Amino acid sequence: MNKIYCLALLGLTLQGPLARADAATEFDGPYVITPISGQSTAYWICDNKLKTTSIDKLQVNRPEHCGDLPEAKISSEIKQLMPDTYVGIKKVVALSDVHGQYDVLMTLLKKQKIIDSEGNWAFGEGHMVMTGDIFDRGHQVNEVLWFMYQLDQQARDAGGMVHLLMGNHEQMVLGGDLRYVHQRYDIAATLINRPYNKLYGADTEIGQWLRSKNTIIKINDVLYMHGGISSEWISRELTLAKANALYRANVDASKKSLKADDLLNFLFFGNGPTWYRGYFSETFTEAELDTILQHFNVNHIVVGHTSQERVLGLFHNKVIAVDSSIKVGKSGELLLLENNQLIRGLYDGTRETLQANSRNQ
């Protein structure tokens, strides 16, 4: 257990030589927290020191001399529960498993003209699907979250939509499983005197926003989720609406309590939609997949979670894997669906038709 985390457990703050010995100069935030009193406060880490600012007319402004940390406009609209099914959407872009790699994400989206050179929404009335796992591993998680928060607002203003689906790592962090959190965030947890998961608790702006999101959605003839849909889903007679509601209602539950309930154990673990990797097993058959597709009346399933070197089509593109290893921090790809075409958007800005493979190659 490192010294910073020990201090957090004791409710102490970083001071003097210990702070400099164990942590590089750090800028982090904002963490917008609204206590029971109702007065929101933004917490910032500026050169390893805690600073706070008030929310002025819903605007979150960073303190002076606090780097280039995100500033944002607070929105109640993007925290409203949204439908899980959409039809007639003319263009969709999908990607996954960013894991705190903000710089790679921004480069990819700019090169593919999903955002403009200033980082603003440029996809018009299109829909963007992020199939989970913004959290953990990387060092720019908070930057990605606030960027997606801003993009959510901008997309709606343009007639489009951002769908931030919950992955297993969102569920892990919000549920208190912090094994994969980057050590950078020890400083914020210590100085704000909250465990890392409570920096995104139900009394925080980003936490409320995350808790409003779906885990599985259907757009046109495509089903999107983090891991995958197993045949067990069908036998349990679940619906998208029921599953999404259960995910939202239990995202803060402990692992022990989730494991104790048969249905929640399925949804949050094992063969559930945020953990399932069955499509990549040699024993999984196209016949089984066809039964699942028919059940949902879709032609494709888009998943993240299982890392590939590129966007990859399986079973003649009936399954499309969009975890292109952005988490490594070097490059990434995205999937574009437009005019009945499936297209790989490459890191250099070029695009290629997704090849129809019988299995992964």
Short mmCIF file of C-alpha atoms in Angstrom, two decimals:
data_model
loop_
_atom_site.label_atom_id
_atom_site.label_comp_id
_atom_site.label_asym_id
_atom_site.label_seq_id
_atom_site.Cartn_x
_atom_site.Cartn_y
_atom_site.Cartn_z
CA MET A 1 0.00 0.00 0.00
CA ASN A 2 1.58 3.32 -1.03
CA LYS A 3 2.02 6.30 1.29
CA ILE A 4 -0.51 8.47 -0.50
CA TYR A 5 -3.25 5.89 -0.10
CA CYS A 6 -2.37 5.40 3.56
CA LEU A 7 -2.79 9.13 4.08
CA ALA A 8 -6.18 8.96 2.39
CA LEU A 9 -7.32 6.30 4.83
CA LEU A 10 -6.24 8.51 7.71
CA GLY A 11 -7.98 11.57 6.26
CA LEU A 12 -4.68 13.47 6.00
CA THR A 13 -3.41 15.71 3.20
CA LEU A 14 -0.22 15.80 1.22
CA GLN A 15 2.28 18.26 2.66
CA GLY A 16 5.97 19.06 2.49
CA PRO A 17 8.66 16.63 1.29
CA LEU A 18 6.35 13.60 1.24
CA ALA A 19 4.16 15.14 -1.43
CA ARG A 20 7.13 15.90 -3.65
CA ALA A 21 8.84 12.55 -3.04
CA ASP A 22 5.84 10.40 -3.91
CA ALA A 23 4.04 12.47 -6.53
CA ALA A 24 5.05 14.53 -9.54
CA THR A 25 3.56 17.99 -9.97
CA GLU A 26 -0.11 17.26 -10.61
CA PHE A 27 -3.07 19.13 -12.02
CA ASP A 28 -6.42 17.36 -11.90
CA GLY A 29 -10.13 18.12 -11.84
CA PRO A 30 -12.71 19.39 -11.73
CA TYR A 31 -14.69 17.21 -9.35
CA VAL A 32 -18.07 18.90 -8.97
CA ILE A 33 -19.79 17.82 -5.76
CA THR A 34 -23.26 18.85 -4.62
CA PRO A 35 -23.82 18.03 -0.92
CA ILE A 36 -27.23 17.77 0.75
CA SER A 37 -27.15 21.54 1.28
CA GLY A 38 -27.41 21.93 -2.49
CA GLN A 39 -24.46 24.30 -3.04
CA SER A 40 -22.22 22.78 -5.73
CA THR A 41 -18.47 23.15 -5.40
CA ALA A 42 -15.76 22.33 -7.93
CA TYR A 43 -12.60 20.78 -6.47
CA TRP A 44 -9.30 21.11 -8.31
CA ILE A 45 -5.77 19.84 -7.79
CA CYS A 46 -3.41 22.66 -8.81
CA ASP A 47 0.28 21.89 -8.50
CA ASN A 48 -0.55 19.26 -5.85
CA LYS A 49 -2.63 21.72 -3.84
CA LEU A 50 -6.39 21.62 -3.36
CA LYS A 51 -8.39 24.58 -4.64
CA THR A 52 -12.13 25.11 -4.84
CA THR A 53 -14.39 27.28 -6.98
CA SER A 54 -18.11 27.98 -6.90
CA ILE A 55 -20.39 27.20 -9.83
CA ASP A 56 -21.39 30.53 -11.39
CA LYS A 57 -24.56 30.38 -13.55
CA LEU A 58 -23.93 26.69 -14.21
CA GLN A 59 -20.42 27.43 -15.48
CA VAL A 60 -17.46 25.52 -14.04
CA ASN A 61 -14.38 27.77 -14.27
CA ARG A 62 -10.94 26.61 -13.21
CA PRO A 63 -8.83 28.64 -10.81
CA GLU A 64 -5.92 30.74 -12.00
CA HIS A 65 -2.61 28.97 -12.44
CA CYS A 66 -4.23 25.56 -12.67
CA GLY A 67 -3.01 24.27 -15.99
CA ASP A 68 -5.41 23.58 -18.84
CA LEU A 69 -7.97 21.53 -16.95
CA PRO A 70 -11.49 21.12 -18.38
CA GLU A 71 -14.09 23.84 -17.94
CA ALA A 72 -17.73 23.00 -18.57
CA LYS A 73 -21.31 24.18 -18.57
CA ILE A 74 -23.48 22.16 -16.20
CA SER A 75 -26.50 20.61 -17.91
CA SER A 76 -29.57 18.95 -16.44
CA GLU A 77 -30.79 17.86 -19.88
CA ILE A 78 -28.01 15.33 -20.42
CA LYS A 79 -28.78 13.64 -17.09
CA GLN A 80 -32.32 12.73 -18.16
CA LEU A 81 -33.05 9.06 -18.86
CA MET A 82 -33.03 8.43 -22.60
CA PRO A 83 -34.65 5.71 -24.74
CA ASP A 84 -32.75 2.50 -25.42
CA THR A 85 -34.07 2.09 -29.00
CA TYR A 86 -33.71 4.42 -32.00
CA VAL A 87 -34.78 4.09 -35.64
CA GLY A 88 -34.15 6.13 -38.75
CA ILE A 89 -30.69 7.28 -37.68
CA LYS A 90 -28.71 8.07 -40.84
CA LYS A 91 -25.16 7.80 -39.49
CA VAL A 92 -23.53 6.27 -36.42
CA VAL A 93 -19.97 6.18 -35.15
CA ALA A 94 -18.91 3.63 -32.52
CA LEU A 95 -15.76 3.07 -30.49
CA SER A 96 -14.79 1.60 -27.14
CA ASP A 97 -12.33 1.07 -24.29
CA VAL A 98 -10.62 4.45 -24.20
CA HIS A 99 -9.35 3.76 -20.66
CA GLY A 100 -8.19 7.30 -19.95
CA GLN A 101 -6.27 7.83 -23.22
CA TYR A 102 -7.58 11.33 -23.89
CA ASP A 103 -4.89 12.36 -26.38
CA VAL A 104 -5.41 9.28 -28.57
CA LEU A 105 -9.18 9.76 -28.46
CA MET A 106 -8.94 13.41 -29.52
CA THR A 107 -6.57 12.64 -32.38
CA LEU A 108 -8.78 9.85 -33.70
CA LEU A 109 -12.00 11.87 -33.53
CA LYS A 110 -10.39 14.93 -35.13
CA LYS A 111 -8.80 12.92 -37.94
CA GLN A 112 -12.15 11.26 -38.65
CA LYS A 113 -13.96 14.64 -38.48
CA ILE A 114 -16.29 13.55 -35.69
CA ILE A 115 -15.11 16.68 -33.86
CA ASP A 116 -13.52 19.82 -35.26
CA SER A 117 -10.02 21.13 -34.65
CA GLU A 118 -11.19 22.78 -31.41
CA GLY A 119 -12.69 19.56 -30.07
CA ASN A 120 -16.33 20.47 -30.73
CA TRP A 121 -19.03 18.19 -32.15
CA ALA A 122 -18.90 18.04 -35.97
CA PHE A 123 -21.03 14.94 -36.64
CA GLY A 124 -24.30 16.79 -37.16
CA GLU A 125 -27.40 14.69 -36.57
CA GLY A 126 -25.35 11.52 -36.26
CA HIS A 127 -25.18 9.33 -33.18
CA MET A 128 -21.96 8.43 -31.39
CA VAL A 129 -21.79 5.26 -29.29
CA MET A 130 -19.03 4.76 -26.74
CA THR A 131 -19.46 1.16 -25.65
CA GLY A 132 -17.92 1.53 -22.21
CA ASP A 133 -14.62 1.50 -20.33
CA ILE A 134 -13.57 5.11 -20.07
CA PHE A 135 -12.39 4.36 -16.52
CA ASP A 136 -9.23 2.69 -15.24
CA ARG A 137 -5.70 2.03 -16.47
CA GLY A 138 -4.99 5.38 -18.14
CA HIS A 139 -4.01 8.73 -16.63
CA GLN A 140 -6.55 11.02 -18.36
CA VAL A 141 -9.87 9.54 -17.24
CA ASN A 142 -11.30 12.78 -15.89
CA GLU A 143 -10.35 14.64 -19.06
CA VAL A 144 -12.18 12.05 -21.18
CA LEU A 145 -15.26 12.19 -18.95
CA TRP A 146 -15.59 15.98 -19.12
CA PHE A 147 -14.94 15.92 -22.86
CA MET A 148 -17.73 13.37 -23.34
CA TYR A 149 -19.97 15.40 -21.03
CA GLN A 150 -19.46 18.47 -23.23
CA LEU A 151 -19.90 16.43 -26.42
CA ASP A 152 -23.18 15.04 -25.07
CA GLN A 153 -24.55 18.58 -24.85
CA GLN A 154 -23.19 19.69 -28.21
CA ALA A 155 -24.53 16.64 -30.05
CA ARG A 156 -28.05 17.21 -28.75
CA ASP A 157 -27.88 20.88 -29.74
CA ALA A 158 -27.03 19.75 -33.29
CA GLY A 159 -29.83 17.17 -33.43
CA GLY A 160 -27.50 14.24 -32.80
CA MET A 161 -26.81 12.11 -29.76
CA VAL A 162 -23.96 10.69 -27.69
CA HIS A 163 -24.59 7.31 -26.08
CA LEU A 164 -22.12 6.58 -23.30
CA LEU A 165 -22.75 2.94 -22.43
CA MET A 166 -21.63 1.48 -19.12
CA GLY A 167 -18.80 -1.02 -19.32
CA ASN A 168 -17.46 -3.42 -16.72
CA HIS A 169 -14.86 -0.88 -15.59
CA GLU A 170 -17.50 1.80 -14.98
CA GLN A 171 -19.37 -0.77 -12.91
CA MET A 172 -16.19 -1.75 -11.07
CA VAL A 173 -15.20 1.80 -10.13
CA LEU A 174 -18.68 3.00 -9.14
CA GLY A 175 -19.07 -0.19 -7.10
CA GLY A 176 -15.80 0.45 -5.24
CA ASP A 177 -13.48 -1.98 -7.05
CA LEU A 178 -10.44 0.26 -7.55
CA ARG A 179 -7.80 -2.28 -8.57
CA TYR A 180 -7.12 -0.71 -11.96
CA VAL A 181 -7.24 3.00 -11.07
CA HIS A 182 -4.14 4.91 -12.20
CA GLN A 183 -1.99 6.03 -9.28
CA ARG A 184 -2.28 9.63 -10.47
CA TYR A 185 -5.69 9.78 -8.83
CA ASP A 186 -4.37 8.99 -5.36
CA ILE A 187 -3.66 12.69 -5.00
CA ALA A 188 -7.22 13.85 -5.68
CA ALA A 189 -8.68 11.17 -3.42
CA THR A 190 -6.33 12.24 -0.62
CA LEU A 191 -6.74 16.00 -0.87
CA ILE A 192 -10.52 15.92 -1.37
CA ASN A 193 -10.68 13.28 1.38
CA ARG A 194 -12.90 10.88 -0.57
CA PRO A 195 -12.23 7.40 -1.92
CA TYR A 196 -11.77 7.52 -5.69
CA ASN A 197 -15.17 6.00 -6.44
CA LYS A 198 -16.87 8.70 -4.33
CA LEU A 199 -15.31 11.36 -6.57
CA TYR A 200 -17.93 10.04 -9.00
CA GLY A 201 -20.61 9.35 -6.40
CA ALA A 202 -24.32 10.02 -6.74
CA ASP A 203 -23.79 13.50 -5.28
CA THR A 204 -21.38 14.54 -8.05
CA GLU A 205 -22.09 16.02 -11.46
CA ILE A 206 -20.26 13.39 -13.47
CA GLY A 207 -21.61 10.66 -11.21
CA GLN A 208 -25.22 11.70 -11.77
CA TRP A 209 -24.59 11.91 -15.50
CA LEU A 210 -23.07 8.41 -15.60
CA ARG A 211 -25.91 6.94 -13.56
CA SER A 212 -28.45 8.15 -16.11
CA LYS A 213 -26.91 6.18 -18.97
CA ASN A 214 -27.96 2.94 -20.60
CA THR A 215 -25.84 -0.19 -20.79
CA ILE A 216 -27.42 -1.68 -23.93
CA ILE A 217 -29.04 0.17 -26.84
CA LYS A 218 -30.44 -0.61 -30.26
CA ILE A 219 -29.99 1.80 -33.17
CA ASN A 220 -31.63 0.81 -36.45
CA ASP A 221 -30.65 -2.84 -37.01
CA VAL A 222 -27.66 -2.84 -34.66
CA LEU A 223 -27.38 -3.77 -30.98
CA TYR A 224 -24.62 -2.10 -28.95
CA MET A 225 -23.13 -3.08 -25.59
CA HIS A 226 -19.75 -3.49 -23.94
CA GLY A 227 -19.15 -7.22 -23.80
CA GLY A 228 -21.83 -9.13 -25.70
CA ILE A 229 -25.22 -10.83 -25.49
CA SER A 230 -25.11 -14.52 -24.64
CA SER A 231 -27.83 -17.07 -25.25
CA GLU A 232 -28.47 -17.04 -21.51
CA TRP A 233 -30.12 -13.64 -21.98
CA ILE A 234 -32.86 -15.25 -24.07
CA SER A 235 -33.55 -17.98 -21.54
CA ARG A 236 -33.96 -15.34 -18.83
CA GLU A 237 -36.59 -13.49 -20.88
CA LEU A 238 -34.98 -10.11 -20.30
CA THR A 239 -35.79 -6.90 -22.16
CA LEU A 240 -33.49 -3.97 -22.85
CA ALA A 241 -35.63 -1.72 -20.67
CA LYS A 242 -35.58 -4.10 -17.71
CA ALA A 243 -31.84 -4.72 -17.95
CA ASN A 244 -30.96 -1.03 -18.26
CA ALA A 245 -33.15 -0.20 -15.27
CA LEU A 246 -31.52 -2.91 -13.17
CA TYR A 247 -28.06 -1.69 -14.10
CA ARG A 248 -28.89 1.87 -13.09
CA ALA A 249 -30.57 0.81 -9.84
CA ASN A 250 -27.68 -1.40 -8.71
CA VAL A 251 -24.52 0.24 -10.03
CA ASP A 252 -23.52 1.29 -6.49
CA ALA A 253 -24.20 -2.10 -4.96
CA SER A 254 -21.37 -4.13 -3.49
CA LYS A 255 -19.96 -7.09 -5.36
CA LYS A 256 -21.14 -9.35 -2.54
CA SER A 257 -24.76 -8.23 -2.81
CA LEU A 258 -24.72 -8.49 -6.62
CA LYS A 259 -23.30 -12.01 -6.44
CA ALA A 260 -26.02 -12.99 -3.95
CA ASP A 261 -28.83 -12.23 -6.43
CA ASP A 262 -29.07 -14.65 -9.37
CA LEU A 263 -30.27 -12.14 -11.96
CA LEU A 264 -27.91 -9.37 -10.87
CA ASN A 265 -25.02 -11.83 -10.79
CA PHE A 266 -25.78 -12.63 -14.42
CA LEU A 267 -26.10 -8.99 -15.47
CA PHE A 268 -22.99 -7.69 -13.73
CA PHE A 269 -20.67 -10.68 -14.17
CA GLY A 270 -19.93 -13.84 -16.14
CA ASN A 271 -22.14 -14.15 -19.21
CA GLY A 272 -23.76 -10.75 -18.71
CA PRO A 273 -23.57 -8.01 -21.39
CA THR A 274 -20.66 -6.13 -19.80
CA TRP A 275 -18.33 -9.13 -19.33
CA TYR A 276 -19.24 -11.71 -21.99
CA ARG A 277 -16.50 -12.70 -24.47
CA GLY A 278 -18.20 -15.70 -26.06
CA TYR A 279 -18.10 -14.40 -29.65
CA PHE A 280 -14.31 -14.80 -29.60
CA SER A 281 -14.39 -18.43 -28.50
CA GLU A 282 -13.78 -21.23 -30.99
CA THR A 283 -16.80 -23.05 -29.58
CA PHE A 284 -19.25 -20.23 -30.38
CA THR A 285 -21.15 -20.89 -33.60
CA GLU A 286 -22.80 -18.71 -36.20
CA ALA A 287 -26.02 -20.64 -35.69
CA GLU A 288 -26.10 -19.58 -32.03
CA LEU A 289 -25.40 -16.01 -33.09
CA ASP A 290 -28.24 -16.07 -35.61
CA THR A 291 -30.66 -17.07 -32.87
CA ILE A 292 -29.56 -14.10 -30.77
CA LEU A 293 -29.81 -11.70 -33.72
CA GLN A 294 -33.29 -12.97 -34.54
CA HIS A 295 -34.38 -12.54 -30.93
CA PHE A 296 -33.52 -8.84 -31.05
CA ASN A 297 -34.51 -8.40 -34.70
CA VAL A 298 -31.09 -6.98 -35.61
CA ASN A 299 -28.45 -7.77 -38.23
CA HIS A 300 -25.37 -6.77 -36.25
CA ILE A 301 -24.02 -6.65 -32.69
CA VAL A 302 -21.28 -4.13 -31.86
CA VAL A 303 -19.10 -4.84 -28.82
CA GLY A 304 -15.95 -3.62 -27.10
CA HIS A 305 -14.24 -5.27 -24.11
CA THR A 306 -12.16 -7.83 -26.03
CA SER A 307 -9.11 -6.07 -27.44
CA GLN A 308 -8.13 -6.28 -31.10
CA GLU A 309 -5.52 -4.52 -33.19
CA ARG A 310 -8.25 -2.89 -35.29
CA VAL A 311 -11.99 -2.72 -35.75
CA LEU A 312 -12.81 -6.30 -36.64
CA GLY A 313 -15.77 -8.10 -38.22
CA LEU A 314 -16.70 -11.61 -37.07
CA PHE A 315 -19.18 -14.06 -38.58
CA HIS A 316 -19.52 -12.10 -41.85
CA ASN A 317 -19.73 -8.81 -39.93
CA LYS A 318 -22.69 -9.92 -37.86
CA VAL A 319 -20.51 -9.18 -34.83
CA ILE A 320 -18.23 -6.14 -34.96
CA ALA A 321 -15.51 -5.69 -32.34
CA VAL A 322 -14.62 -2.02 -31.80
CA ASP A 323 -12.08 -2.32 -28.97
CA SER A 324 -9.09 -1.37 -31.12
CA SER A 325 -6.62 -1.19 -28.20
CA ILE A 326 -6.84 2.56 -27.64
CA LYS A 327 -5.92 1.73 -24.05
CA VAL A 328 -2.33 1.07 -25.14
CA GLY A 329 -2.02 4.80 -25.81
CA LYS A 330 -0.58 4.68 -29.33
CA SER A 331 -3.47 4.64 -31.81
CA GLY A 332 -7.01 3.44 -32.38
CA GLU A 333 -9.88 3.03 -34.81
CA LEU A 334 -13.62 3.56 -34.91
CA LEU A 335 -16.58 2.10 -36.77
CA LEU A 336 -18.77 4.19 -39.06
CA LEU A 337 -22.21 3.04 -40.18
CA GLU A 338 -23.67 5.12 -42.99
CA ASN A 339 -25.69 4.40 -46.15
CA ASN A 340 -25.84 0.70 -45.24
CA GLN A 341 -22.05 0.54 -45.22
CA LEU A 342 -19.71 -0.62 -42.47
CA ILE A 343 -16.50 1.39 -42.49
CA ARG A 344 -13.28 1.32 -40.48
CA GLY A 345 -12.10 4.80 -39.51
CA LEU A 346 -8.32 4.58 -39.16
CA TYR A 347 -6.06 6.64 -36.89
CA ASP A 348 -4.52 8.54 -39.80
CA GLY A 349 -7.94 9.77 -40.94
CA THR A 350 -8.40 7.34 -43.83
CA ARG A 351 -11.36 5.00 -44.13
CA GLU A 352 -11.71 1.45 -45.38
CA THR A 353 -14.68 -0.82 -45.98
CA LEU A 354 -14.97 -3.38 -43.19
CA GLN A 355 -14.14 -6.73 -44.72
CA ALA A 356 -16.60 -9.56 -44.13
CA ASN A 357 -14.69 -12.36 -42.41
CA SER A 358 -16.16 -15.67 -41.34
CA ARG A 359 -14.19 -15.34 -38.10
CA ASN A 360 -11.54 -13.06 -36.65
CA GLN A 361 -8.35 -12.93 -38.70
#
